[in-house]
Amino acid sequence: PARRPSRVLPKTTPSFSSSTFSVAFSSTTSRSPIAIAISRPHPPTTTIHLGLLQFLALPPPQSSINSASGAEDSHSPDTGGLGCKRGFVEALAFGRHCRRRPPSPPGPPCIPGFLHFLGPVVIASREEGEGTAGCSEDLPSADRRLRRCGVTLSCLSSPRSMEECGGGPPLKSEGLAAGEPRTPPPGSHSGCSDNGAGVGGRRHDVGSQNYQHSPLQHYYSQRLPDFLQSVNLKYVKLGYHYLITHLLTLLLVPVMVVILLEAGRTSPDDLHKLWLGLQYNLVGILVCSAFLVFGATVYCMSRPRPVYLIDHACYRAPDHLQVSHSKFVKHSRLSGAFSDSAMEFQYKILERSGLGDETYLPEAIHQVPPRPSMAAAREEAEMVMFGALDILFRNTGVRPKDIGVLVVNCSLFNPTPSLSAMIINKYKLRGNIRSFNLGGMGCSAGVIAIDLAKDLLQVHGGTYAVVVSTENITQNLYFGNRKSMLIPNCLFRVGGAAVLLSNHRADRRRAKYRLVHVVRTHRGADDKAFHCVFQEQDETDRVGVSLSKDLMAIAGVALKTNITTLGPLVLPISEQLLFFATLVVKKLFNNKVKPYIPDFKLAFEHFCIHAGGRAVIDELEKNLQLRPIHVEASRMTLHRFGNTSSSSIWYELSYIEAKGRIQRGHRIWQISFGSGFKCNSAVWQAFRTVKPSPDNPWHDCIHRYPVELVDGVSQHLDQQ
């Protein structure tokens, strides 16, 4: 027969009209639901659902108490008691039902006292013959503990049903004489008694009847976690951050409520009086209006023009220019320019550098022997710059004639005419374009070029600016044996990026990001910082770039200075207060106090750290307390493309876009280091959820990343 719809009854002294029903309840301290089914010989007639059976908290009904002396147990609508009459009790783990069994001889009385602590109870009917194939799950340990005390939630009807439920043999309950105490099974806890008192339970006095909470309650109470010990302080700090950040809003709420209440009490007579007052003070109103208009005009004119990033493009060289570790070592040996110790040193550096086997070197270096001529260097520059610009113009739809500002940066290759002139000649840019060529500024020149373009866009309105960042490898590979000058051979690879900026307010709708801050730090006044990255000749007059052993320490000082300047601009007020308090304590009381490192994860969602090498990324991850996902883009860019100098931060941004991680409002921190010594930061904010651009350099390989690196060597590729 079809089920009848459920109906909700009051929670006070419920009565039951069904003859067969099941009780399912769950405890707030237990992870899995427990169900009790009390079956009667005849089929059910209705279905009852209750939110809470309060009668379970009542003492056992008198009928249950008297059943120990041979009286027949029953339940009464008046008392709401729960009894067992010629039925059997089945424990159903995880909400499954045992097969129905014929009624068994009268067993021990049901003791509702152990149900006192249980929470919501749902009573539902079970149709005749309804059920599953049997209870195959093992009963929980709490059930077994109850069985020792003479109270069981498992199938008590027969040995067969008990075996199907996995609970072992049933308790011996038949043949009890009137007044004969029930004997618990061997090995049961000494604290168990026939009245349902559990181990360590709390005893209640109800008339002459005493009973305790069940061992189930005691069992779970011992497993409750200590909340105070489990509180993670980082969440307390996060709550403090939210409180401080929204403190002004919280303070303004009551003020706005008061204003609205006062405005609601304003009568039409009050408004009429205000209008009359304004008519008699016309001169004052005009003066105030003039001041307001003047102030608004000055504010609008003094506001800096917004700088939008329309799109960016990164160049990926053709596959025939890829160089694996083995190919690099083989060609280096065939060149005959390196000693055995120099080759061994380069091999060790290459294996631990974090570079993969798919990086690129220019055509001239692939030849044996290499031919680093000026013509080959120009070909490399044109290949990279024109390749990136072609992608940029194609994706944005901007005509080259619309470009008003051009900034090109390349540290080691500065021919005449300049690289910017090569671009103007190639794309026939207009004659009044403001072009700049930045050289010798190292790997941080990309952010410097962005800063220069930003300043020019503040002055010249309604125009576009293009920034091209690249490096040239052809004439700058070192063919000598000084170890400090061999490291760049193992790290630097071919790459370049082109970025389109705009100050058109109409471009806000299609722009990806808005430039928020640019912070530049220069440590050139310090001699060690000035010489830590230095282009020079070795003993054999071979030119190369030497890297000092103090590079990481100097980079750390430059980074500290940079983030100290950047912090107040981007960090929430809570982090600034903590930093200031720690600084005051350190200065006034104890110089040994560990300085507080602000949590920049509260200020930025994404980090583009210059992929200068594995050691640089490791140090920033440690010092800034970043998680692996925050430096994933830097590590994967280093692995796939190598150190592409100033353009590496744009390959990293392309990686994050290809992963689909940038959402509206997300903030991106680009940080780069360069010779001098310089540390520069750029902060961008996303206007929308950013999708990868066409011809993204990661478009056909992003599914293979991230790769797992052990000591800089890739182990396997994760399919994502």
XYZ file of C-alpha atoms in Angstrom, residues 573-590 593-598:
24
model
C 45.098 48.552 9.445
C 45.239 45.519 11.748
C 48.579 44.402 10.313
C 49.938 47.937 10.465
C 49.025 48.230 14.140
C 50.700 44.925 14.958
C 53.818 45.920 13.048
C 53.969 49.321 14.750
C 53.422 47.834 18.210
C 56.198 45.299 17.687
C 58.522 48.031 16.460
C 57.838 50.187 19.528
C 58.410 47.268 21.903
C 61.640 46.378 20.138
C 62.972 49.935 20.317
C 61.936 50.764 23.886
C 62.140 47.541 25.849
C 63.981 44.685 24.245
C 62.279 40.938 20.227
C 61.703 39.161 16.952
C 60.460 41.651 14.345
C 56.894 41.154 13.212
C 56.527 40.044 9.607
C 53.258 41.434 8.219
